[in-house]
Coordinates of C-alpha atoms and ligand atoms in Angstrom, one line a residue:
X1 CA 98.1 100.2 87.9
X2 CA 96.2 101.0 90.7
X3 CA 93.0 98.6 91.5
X4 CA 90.4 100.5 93.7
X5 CA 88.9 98.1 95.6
X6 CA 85.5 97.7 98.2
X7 CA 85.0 95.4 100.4
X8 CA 81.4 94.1 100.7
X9 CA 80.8 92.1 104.3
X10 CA 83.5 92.8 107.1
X11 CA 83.2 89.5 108.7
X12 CA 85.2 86.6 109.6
X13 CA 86.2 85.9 106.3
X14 CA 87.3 89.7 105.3
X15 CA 89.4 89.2 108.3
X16 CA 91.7 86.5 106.9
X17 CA 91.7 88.0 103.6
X18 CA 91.5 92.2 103.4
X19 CA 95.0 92.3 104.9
X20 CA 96.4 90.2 101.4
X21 CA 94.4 92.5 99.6
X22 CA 95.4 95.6 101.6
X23 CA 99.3 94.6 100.9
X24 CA 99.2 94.4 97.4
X25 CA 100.9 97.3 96.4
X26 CA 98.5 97.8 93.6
X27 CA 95.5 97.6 95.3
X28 CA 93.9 100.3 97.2
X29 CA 90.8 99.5 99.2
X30 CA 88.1 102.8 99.3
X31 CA 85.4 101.8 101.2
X32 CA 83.6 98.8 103.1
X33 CA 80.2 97.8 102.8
X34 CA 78.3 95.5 105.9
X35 CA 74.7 96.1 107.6
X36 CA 76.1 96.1 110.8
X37 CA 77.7 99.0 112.2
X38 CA 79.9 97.8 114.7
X39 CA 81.9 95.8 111.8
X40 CA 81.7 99.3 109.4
X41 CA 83.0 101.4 113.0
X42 CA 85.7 98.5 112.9
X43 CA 86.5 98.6 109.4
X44 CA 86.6 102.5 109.4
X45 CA 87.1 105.1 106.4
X46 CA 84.1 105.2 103.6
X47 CA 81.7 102.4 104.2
X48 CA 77.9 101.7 103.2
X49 CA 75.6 100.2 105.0
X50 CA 73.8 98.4 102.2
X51 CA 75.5 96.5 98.8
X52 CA 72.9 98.9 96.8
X53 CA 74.5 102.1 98.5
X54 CA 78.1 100.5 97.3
X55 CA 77.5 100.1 94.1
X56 CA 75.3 104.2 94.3
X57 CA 78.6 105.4 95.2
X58 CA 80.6 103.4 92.8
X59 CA 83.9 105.0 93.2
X60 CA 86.0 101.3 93.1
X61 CA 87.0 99.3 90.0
X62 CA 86.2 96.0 91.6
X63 CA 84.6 94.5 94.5
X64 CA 85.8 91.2 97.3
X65 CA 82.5 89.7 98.2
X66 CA 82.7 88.3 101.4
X67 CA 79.0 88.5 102.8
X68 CA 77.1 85.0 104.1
X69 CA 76.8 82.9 100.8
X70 CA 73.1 83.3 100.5
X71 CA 73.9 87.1 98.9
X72 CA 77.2 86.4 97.0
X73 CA 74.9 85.8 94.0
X74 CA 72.8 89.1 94.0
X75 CA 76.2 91.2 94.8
X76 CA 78.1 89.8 92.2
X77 CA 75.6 90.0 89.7
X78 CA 75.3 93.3 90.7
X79 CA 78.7 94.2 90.6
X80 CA 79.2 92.7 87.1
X81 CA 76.1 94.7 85.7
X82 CA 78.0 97.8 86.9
X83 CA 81.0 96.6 85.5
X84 CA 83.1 96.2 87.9
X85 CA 85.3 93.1 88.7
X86 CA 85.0 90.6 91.6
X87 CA 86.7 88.5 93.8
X88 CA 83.8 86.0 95.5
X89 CA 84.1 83.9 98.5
X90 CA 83.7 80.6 98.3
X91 CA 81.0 78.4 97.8
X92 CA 80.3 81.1 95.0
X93 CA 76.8 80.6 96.2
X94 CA 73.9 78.3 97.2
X95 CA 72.6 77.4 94.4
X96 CA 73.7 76.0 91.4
X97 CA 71.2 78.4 89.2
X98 CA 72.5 81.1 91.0
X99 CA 76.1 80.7 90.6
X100 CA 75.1 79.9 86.6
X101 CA 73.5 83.6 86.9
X102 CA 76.6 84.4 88.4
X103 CA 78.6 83.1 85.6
X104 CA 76.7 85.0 82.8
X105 CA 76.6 87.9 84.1
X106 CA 80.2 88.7 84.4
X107 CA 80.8 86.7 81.0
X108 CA 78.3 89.7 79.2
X109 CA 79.8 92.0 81.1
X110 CA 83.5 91.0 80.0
X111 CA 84.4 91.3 83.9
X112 CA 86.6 89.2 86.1
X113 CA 84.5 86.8 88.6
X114 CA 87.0 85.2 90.4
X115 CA 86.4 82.9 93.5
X116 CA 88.4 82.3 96.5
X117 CA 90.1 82.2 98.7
X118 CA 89.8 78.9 99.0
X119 CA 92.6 75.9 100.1
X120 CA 92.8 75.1 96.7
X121 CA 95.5 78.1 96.6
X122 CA 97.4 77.0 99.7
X123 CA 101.2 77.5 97.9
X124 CA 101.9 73.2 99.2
X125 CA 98.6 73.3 96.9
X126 CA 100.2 75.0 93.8
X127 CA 103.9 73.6 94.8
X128 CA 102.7 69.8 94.2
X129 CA 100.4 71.2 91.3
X130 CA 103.4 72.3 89.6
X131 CA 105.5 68.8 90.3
X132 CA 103.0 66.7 88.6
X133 CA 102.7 69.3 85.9
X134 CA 106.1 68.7 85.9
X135 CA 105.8 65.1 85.0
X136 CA 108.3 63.8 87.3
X137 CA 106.2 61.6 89.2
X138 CA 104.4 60.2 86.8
X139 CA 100.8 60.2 86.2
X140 CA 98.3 61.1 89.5
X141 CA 96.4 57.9 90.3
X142 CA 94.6 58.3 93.5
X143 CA 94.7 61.3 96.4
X144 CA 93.8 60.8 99.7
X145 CA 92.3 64.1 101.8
X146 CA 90.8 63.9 105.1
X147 CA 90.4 66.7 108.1
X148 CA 89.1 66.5 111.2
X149 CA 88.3 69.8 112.8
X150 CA 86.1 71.6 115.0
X151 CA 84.5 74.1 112.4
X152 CA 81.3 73.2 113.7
X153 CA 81.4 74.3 117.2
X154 CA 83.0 77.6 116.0
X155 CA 80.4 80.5 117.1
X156 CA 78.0 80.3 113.9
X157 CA 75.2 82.2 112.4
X158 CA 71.7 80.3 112.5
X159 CA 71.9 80.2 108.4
X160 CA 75.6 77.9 108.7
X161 CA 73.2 75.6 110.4
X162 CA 70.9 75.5 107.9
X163 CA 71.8 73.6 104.6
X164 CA 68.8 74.9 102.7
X165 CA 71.0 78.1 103.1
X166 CA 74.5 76.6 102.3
X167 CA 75.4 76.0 105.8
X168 CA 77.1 72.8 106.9
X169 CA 80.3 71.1 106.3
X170 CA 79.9 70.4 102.3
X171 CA 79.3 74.1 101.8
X172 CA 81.6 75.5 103.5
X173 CA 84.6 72.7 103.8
X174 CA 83.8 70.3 100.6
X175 CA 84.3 73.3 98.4
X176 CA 88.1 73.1 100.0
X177 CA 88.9 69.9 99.4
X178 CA 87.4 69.7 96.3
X179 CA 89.3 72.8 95.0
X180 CA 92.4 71.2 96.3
X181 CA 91.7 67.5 94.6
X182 CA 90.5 69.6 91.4
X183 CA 93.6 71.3 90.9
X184 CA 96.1 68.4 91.5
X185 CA 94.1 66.3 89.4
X186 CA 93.8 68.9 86.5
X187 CA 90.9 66.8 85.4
X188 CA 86.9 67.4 85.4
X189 CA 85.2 65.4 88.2
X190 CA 83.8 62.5 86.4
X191 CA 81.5 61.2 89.5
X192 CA 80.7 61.4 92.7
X193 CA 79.4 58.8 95.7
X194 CA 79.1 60.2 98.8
X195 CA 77.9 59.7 102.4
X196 CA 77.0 62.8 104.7
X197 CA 76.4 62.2 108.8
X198 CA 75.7 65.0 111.5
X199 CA 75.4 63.5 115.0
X200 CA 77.0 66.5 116.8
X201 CA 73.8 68.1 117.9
X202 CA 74.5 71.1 115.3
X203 CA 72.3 70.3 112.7
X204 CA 73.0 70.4 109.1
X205 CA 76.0 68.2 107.8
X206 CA 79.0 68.2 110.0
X207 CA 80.8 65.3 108.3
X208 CA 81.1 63.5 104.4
X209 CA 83.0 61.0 103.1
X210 CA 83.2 61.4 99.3
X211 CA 84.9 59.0 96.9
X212 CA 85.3 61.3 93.0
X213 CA 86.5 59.8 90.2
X214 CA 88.1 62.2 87.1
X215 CA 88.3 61.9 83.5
X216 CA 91.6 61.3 83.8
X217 CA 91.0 57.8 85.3
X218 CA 92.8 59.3 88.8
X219 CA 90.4 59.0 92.1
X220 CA 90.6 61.5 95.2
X221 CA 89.1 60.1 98.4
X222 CA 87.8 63.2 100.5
X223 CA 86.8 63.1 104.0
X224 CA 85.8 65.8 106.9
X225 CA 84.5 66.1 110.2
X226 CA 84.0 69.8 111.4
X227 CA 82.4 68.1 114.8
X228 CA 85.9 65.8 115.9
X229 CA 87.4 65.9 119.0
X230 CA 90.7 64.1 117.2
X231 CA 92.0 67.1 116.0
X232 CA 93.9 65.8 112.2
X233 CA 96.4 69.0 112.9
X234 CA 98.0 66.4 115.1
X235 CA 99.5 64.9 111.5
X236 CA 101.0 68.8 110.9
X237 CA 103.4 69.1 113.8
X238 CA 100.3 71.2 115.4
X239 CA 100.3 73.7 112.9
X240 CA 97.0 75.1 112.3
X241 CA 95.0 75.9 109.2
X242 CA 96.0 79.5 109.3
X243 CA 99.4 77.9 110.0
X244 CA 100.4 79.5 113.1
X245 CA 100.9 76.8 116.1
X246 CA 98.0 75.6 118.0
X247 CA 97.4 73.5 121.2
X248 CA 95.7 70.0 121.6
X249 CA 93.2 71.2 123.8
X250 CA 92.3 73.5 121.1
X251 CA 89.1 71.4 120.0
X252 CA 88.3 70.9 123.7
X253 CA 88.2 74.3 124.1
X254 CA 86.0 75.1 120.7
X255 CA 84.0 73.3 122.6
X256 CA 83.5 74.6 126.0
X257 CA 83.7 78.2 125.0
X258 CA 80.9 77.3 123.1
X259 CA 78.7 76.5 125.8
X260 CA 79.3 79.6 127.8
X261 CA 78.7 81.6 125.3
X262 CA 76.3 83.7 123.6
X263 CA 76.8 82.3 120.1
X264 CA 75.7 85.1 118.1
X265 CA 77.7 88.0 120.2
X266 CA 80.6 86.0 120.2
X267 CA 80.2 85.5 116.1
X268 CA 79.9 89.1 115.6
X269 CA 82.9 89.4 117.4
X270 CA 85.2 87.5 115.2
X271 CA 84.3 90.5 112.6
X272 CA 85.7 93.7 111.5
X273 CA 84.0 95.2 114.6
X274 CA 86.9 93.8 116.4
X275 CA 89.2 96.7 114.7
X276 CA 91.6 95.5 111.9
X277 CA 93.7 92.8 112.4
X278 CA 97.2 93.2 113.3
X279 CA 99.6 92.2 110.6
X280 CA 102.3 88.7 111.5
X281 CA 104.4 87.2 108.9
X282 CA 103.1 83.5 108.5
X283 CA 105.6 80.5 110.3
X284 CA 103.7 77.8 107.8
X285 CA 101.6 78.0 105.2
X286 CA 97.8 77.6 105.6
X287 CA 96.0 73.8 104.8
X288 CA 93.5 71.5 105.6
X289 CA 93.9 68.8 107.1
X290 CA 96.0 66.0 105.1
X291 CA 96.4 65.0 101.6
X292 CA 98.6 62.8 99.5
X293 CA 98.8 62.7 96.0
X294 CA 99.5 59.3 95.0
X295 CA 101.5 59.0 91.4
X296 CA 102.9 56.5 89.4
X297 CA 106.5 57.0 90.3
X298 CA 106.4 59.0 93.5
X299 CA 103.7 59.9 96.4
X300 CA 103.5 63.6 97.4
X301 CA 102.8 64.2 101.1
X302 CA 101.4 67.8 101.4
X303 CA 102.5 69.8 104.5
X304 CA 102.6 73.4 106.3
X305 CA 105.7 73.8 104.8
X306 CA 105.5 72.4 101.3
X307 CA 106.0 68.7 99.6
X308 CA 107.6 65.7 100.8
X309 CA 108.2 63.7 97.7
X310 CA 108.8 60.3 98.6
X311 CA 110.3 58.6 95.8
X312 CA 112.5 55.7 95.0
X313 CA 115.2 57.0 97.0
X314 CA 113.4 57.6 100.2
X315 CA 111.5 60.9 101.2
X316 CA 112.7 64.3 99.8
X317 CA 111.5 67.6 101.5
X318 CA 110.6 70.7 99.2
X319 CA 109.7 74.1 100.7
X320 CA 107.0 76.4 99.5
X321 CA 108.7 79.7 100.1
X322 CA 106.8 81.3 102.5
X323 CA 104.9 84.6 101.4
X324 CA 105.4 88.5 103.5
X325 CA 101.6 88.1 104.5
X326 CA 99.4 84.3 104.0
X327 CA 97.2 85.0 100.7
X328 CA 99.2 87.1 98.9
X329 CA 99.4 84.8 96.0
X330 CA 95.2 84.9 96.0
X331 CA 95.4 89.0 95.8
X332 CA 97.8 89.0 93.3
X333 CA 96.2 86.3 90.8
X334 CA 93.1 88.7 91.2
X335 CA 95.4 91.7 90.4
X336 CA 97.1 90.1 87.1
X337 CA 93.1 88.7 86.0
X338 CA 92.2 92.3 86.2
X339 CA 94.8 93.9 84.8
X340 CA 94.3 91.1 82.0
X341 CA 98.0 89.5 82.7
X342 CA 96.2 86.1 83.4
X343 CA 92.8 84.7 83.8
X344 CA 91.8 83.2 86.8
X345 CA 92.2 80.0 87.1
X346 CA 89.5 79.6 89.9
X347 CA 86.9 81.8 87.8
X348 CA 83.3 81.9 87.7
X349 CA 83.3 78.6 85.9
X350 CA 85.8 76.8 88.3
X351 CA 83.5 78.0 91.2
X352 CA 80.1 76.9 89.8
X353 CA 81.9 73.0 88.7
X354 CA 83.6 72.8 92.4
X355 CA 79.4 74.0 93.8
X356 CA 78.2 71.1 91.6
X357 CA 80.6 68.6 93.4
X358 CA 79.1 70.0 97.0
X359 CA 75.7 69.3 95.4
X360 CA 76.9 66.0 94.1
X361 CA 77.9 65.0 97.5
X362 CA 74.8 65.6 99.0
X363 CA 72.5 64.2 96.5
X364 CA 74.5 61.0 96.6
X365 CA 74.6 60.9 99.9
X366 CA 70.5 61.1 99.8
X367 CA 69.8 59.1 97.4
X368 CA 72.5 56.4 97.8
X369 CA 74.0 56.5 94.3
X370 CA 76.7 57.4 92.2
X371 CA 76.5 61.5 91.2
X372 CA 77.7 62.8 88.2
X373 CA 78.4 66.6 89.0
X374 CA 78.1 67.6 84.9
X375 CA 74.2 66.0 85.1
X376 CA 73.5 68.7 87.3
X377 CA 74.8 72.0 85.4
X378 CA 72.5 70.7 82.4
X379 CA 70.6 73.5 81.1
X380 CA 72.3 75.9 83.7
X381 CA 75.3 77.8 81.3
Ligands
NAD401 N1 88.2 81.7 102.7 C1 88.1 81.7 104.0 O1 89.1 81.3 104.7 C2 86.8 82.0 104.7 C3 86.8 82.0 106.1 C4 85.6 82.4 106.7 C5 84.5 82.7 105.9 N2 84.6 82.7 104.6 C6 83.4 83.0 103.7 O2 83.1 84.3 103.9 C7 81.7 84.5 103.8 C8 81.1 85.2 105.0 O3 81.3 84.3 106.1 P1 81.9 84.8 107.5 O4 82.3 83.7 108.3 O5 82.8 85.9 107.3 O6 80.5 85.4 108.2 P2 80.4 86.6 109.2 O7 79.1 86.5 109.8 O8 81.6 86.6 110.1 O9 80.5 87.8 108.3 C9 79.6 88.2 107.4 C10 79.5 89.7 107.4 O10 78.6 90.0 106.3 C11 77.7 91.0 106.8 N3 76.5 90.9 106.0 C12 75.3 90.3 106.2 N4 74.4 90.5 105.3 C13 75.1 91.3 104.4 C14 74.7 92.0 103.2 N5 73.4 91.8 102.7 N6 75.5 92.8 102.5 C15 76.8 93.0 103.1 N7 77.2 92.4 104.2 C16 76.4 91.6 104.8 C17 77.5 90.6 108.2 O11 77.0 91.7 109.0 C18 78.9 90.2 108.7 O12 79.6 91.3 109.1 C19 81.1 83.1 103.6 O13 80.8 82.9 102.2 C20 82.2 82.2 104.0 O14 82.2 80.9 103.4 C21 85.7 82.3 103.9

């Protein structure tokens, strides 16, 4: 099989992603799609210059959504009206309405809406996934996330400032950690309380605290700053969330690039307009901060590398095996939901439960109450 695929915004994020995709030795990519020409010069080959253009041309078979959340609704609607499949990025949107839309759309057009990459598919993710599957440890009771990073003070566009337009940490970093808790928990999100805080001078959110509690009885504490100057990669050997090495004075520096710079030129630059990036096996696996995944009869510490299992006998290390290119397990889940091997098992659905947690947290956090994430999708889907 061979899956033709577009590619619809060549920022920041196509740049992490589009070289999984492009590896996959079933997929072929045929065009790109981005208003800016600098990033379609970059990106090179057939590209459009508009998502309506795209989808005019129509010679692909599905479509990696990757523009500023406040379109991914309108392009993947649009894509699953012309019937073709899609890969979203996460949040799958603003909105809980619109990621609902989202959601019905592809499930009248019997296409594949699929939504990722997020951490949630780091392989230390899916390698402790499996082990309490397993049963081995016992029942999960409790996990225990936290981050501290310097996402904030990364060169941003005004609208990840803005929460009415999905920007902030809950957005953008909740929807990790959530996917993350979700899948080790293999439960629904029974309730949420939550407390948001911003004092970095960024506006928007740039840290939560959220305590969720699953039908399964099991609890996750989450917690993120994206405006720290401890950097939590400290607790990873100083392996990075892309998981190459990094420095300490990596935060510092976040920092004072940001200050001489011109935010939005320097934004732009972290885009397909900087040509394609080069190809490097990974040395670690990517991940988010720290998580332990408390169960009855052992404790799974989650690291660049895999799973300590820390059982009865002491601490026992098992490896993730490291994949040719990071997210190569994300292109080919999309591949096999396509080809109808599998369905996703972050689909359209997944997405739109994992946005309702992100607009849990910040209603609790308003309104100084417990959240329950289902109340919210009533009347949605
Ligand atoms: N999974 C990840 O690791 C990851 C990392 C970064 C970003 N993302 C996600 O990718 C999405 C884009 O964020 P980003 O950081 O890449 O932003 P970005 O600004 O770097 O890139 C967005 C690109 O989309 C283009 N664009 C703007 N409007 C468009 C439109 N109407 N149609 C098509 N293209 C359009 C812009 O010109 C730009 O090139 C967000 O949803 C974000 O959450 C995911």
């Amino acid at each position: 099989m061979s899956l033709r695929l577009a590619v619809l915004g060549l920022g920041r994020g196509a740049m992490l992603t589009v070289p999984a995709l492009a590896a996959h030795p079933a997929v072929e990519i045929v065009a790109g799609c981005d208003p800016d020409g600098a990033a379609r010069a970059g990106f090179g080959g057939r590209c459009f210059d508009s998502a309506e253009a795209l989808f005019a041309w129509g010679g692909f078979d599905a479509v990696y959504i990757a523009s500023p959340h406040e379109y991914h609704a309108a392009h993947a609607v649009m894509a699953a009206r012309a019937g073709r499949h899609a890969l979203v990025e996460k949040p799958m949107a603003v909105s809980l309405a619109e990621a609902a839309a989202m959601v019905r759309a592809a499930e009248a057009a019997g296409t594949v809406l699929m939504v990722g990459p997020s951490h949630g598919y780091d392989p230390p993710v899916e390698l402790a996934a499996s082990l309490i599957e397993s049963g081995d440890a016992g029942p999960l009771r409790l996990i225990h996330a936290f981050a501290f990073t310097d996402f904030l003070y990364r060169p941003r566009r005004p609208a990840e400032l803005d929460t009415a337009l999905g920007g902030g940490v809950v957005f953008s970093q909740a929807t990790h950690q959530i996917d993350m808790a979700r899948r080790l928990a293999a439960s629904p999100v029974a309730s949420v309380r939550a407390w948001t805080g911003g004092w970095g001078g960024r506006g928007s959110e740039g840290a939560f605290t959220a305590l969720l509690t699953f039908d399964s009885g099991a609890a996750a504490s989450l917690t993120y700053s994206g405006q720290a100057r401890y950097d939590s990669d400290a607790l990873a050997g100083w392996v990075g969330e892309l998981g190459w090495a990094k420095q300490p004075q990596a935060h510092a520096r976040t920092r004072a690039a940001l200050e001489r710079t011109d935010e939005a030129g320097a934004k732009a630059a972290r885009t397909f307009a900087a040509g394609w990036p080069q190809p490097q096996a990974p040395t670690h696996h990517e991940h988010l901060g720290s998580l332990l995944a408390l169960c009855e009869r052992a404790d799974l510490e989650l690291t660049p590398d895999g799973v300590i299992v820390h059982g009865d006998d002491g601490p026992r290390g098992v490896a993730a095996p490291l994949p040719p290119v990071s997210r190569a397990n994300v292109a080919e889940a999309f591949v096999r939901a396509v080809a109808g091997a599998a369905p996703p098992l972050l689909n359209g659905r997944w997405g739109l439960e994992s946005l309702a947690v992100c607009h849990a947290i910040l209603a609790s956090a308003r309104e100084g109450r417990d959240v329950v994430p289902a109340d919210l999708l009533t009347g949605l889907i």
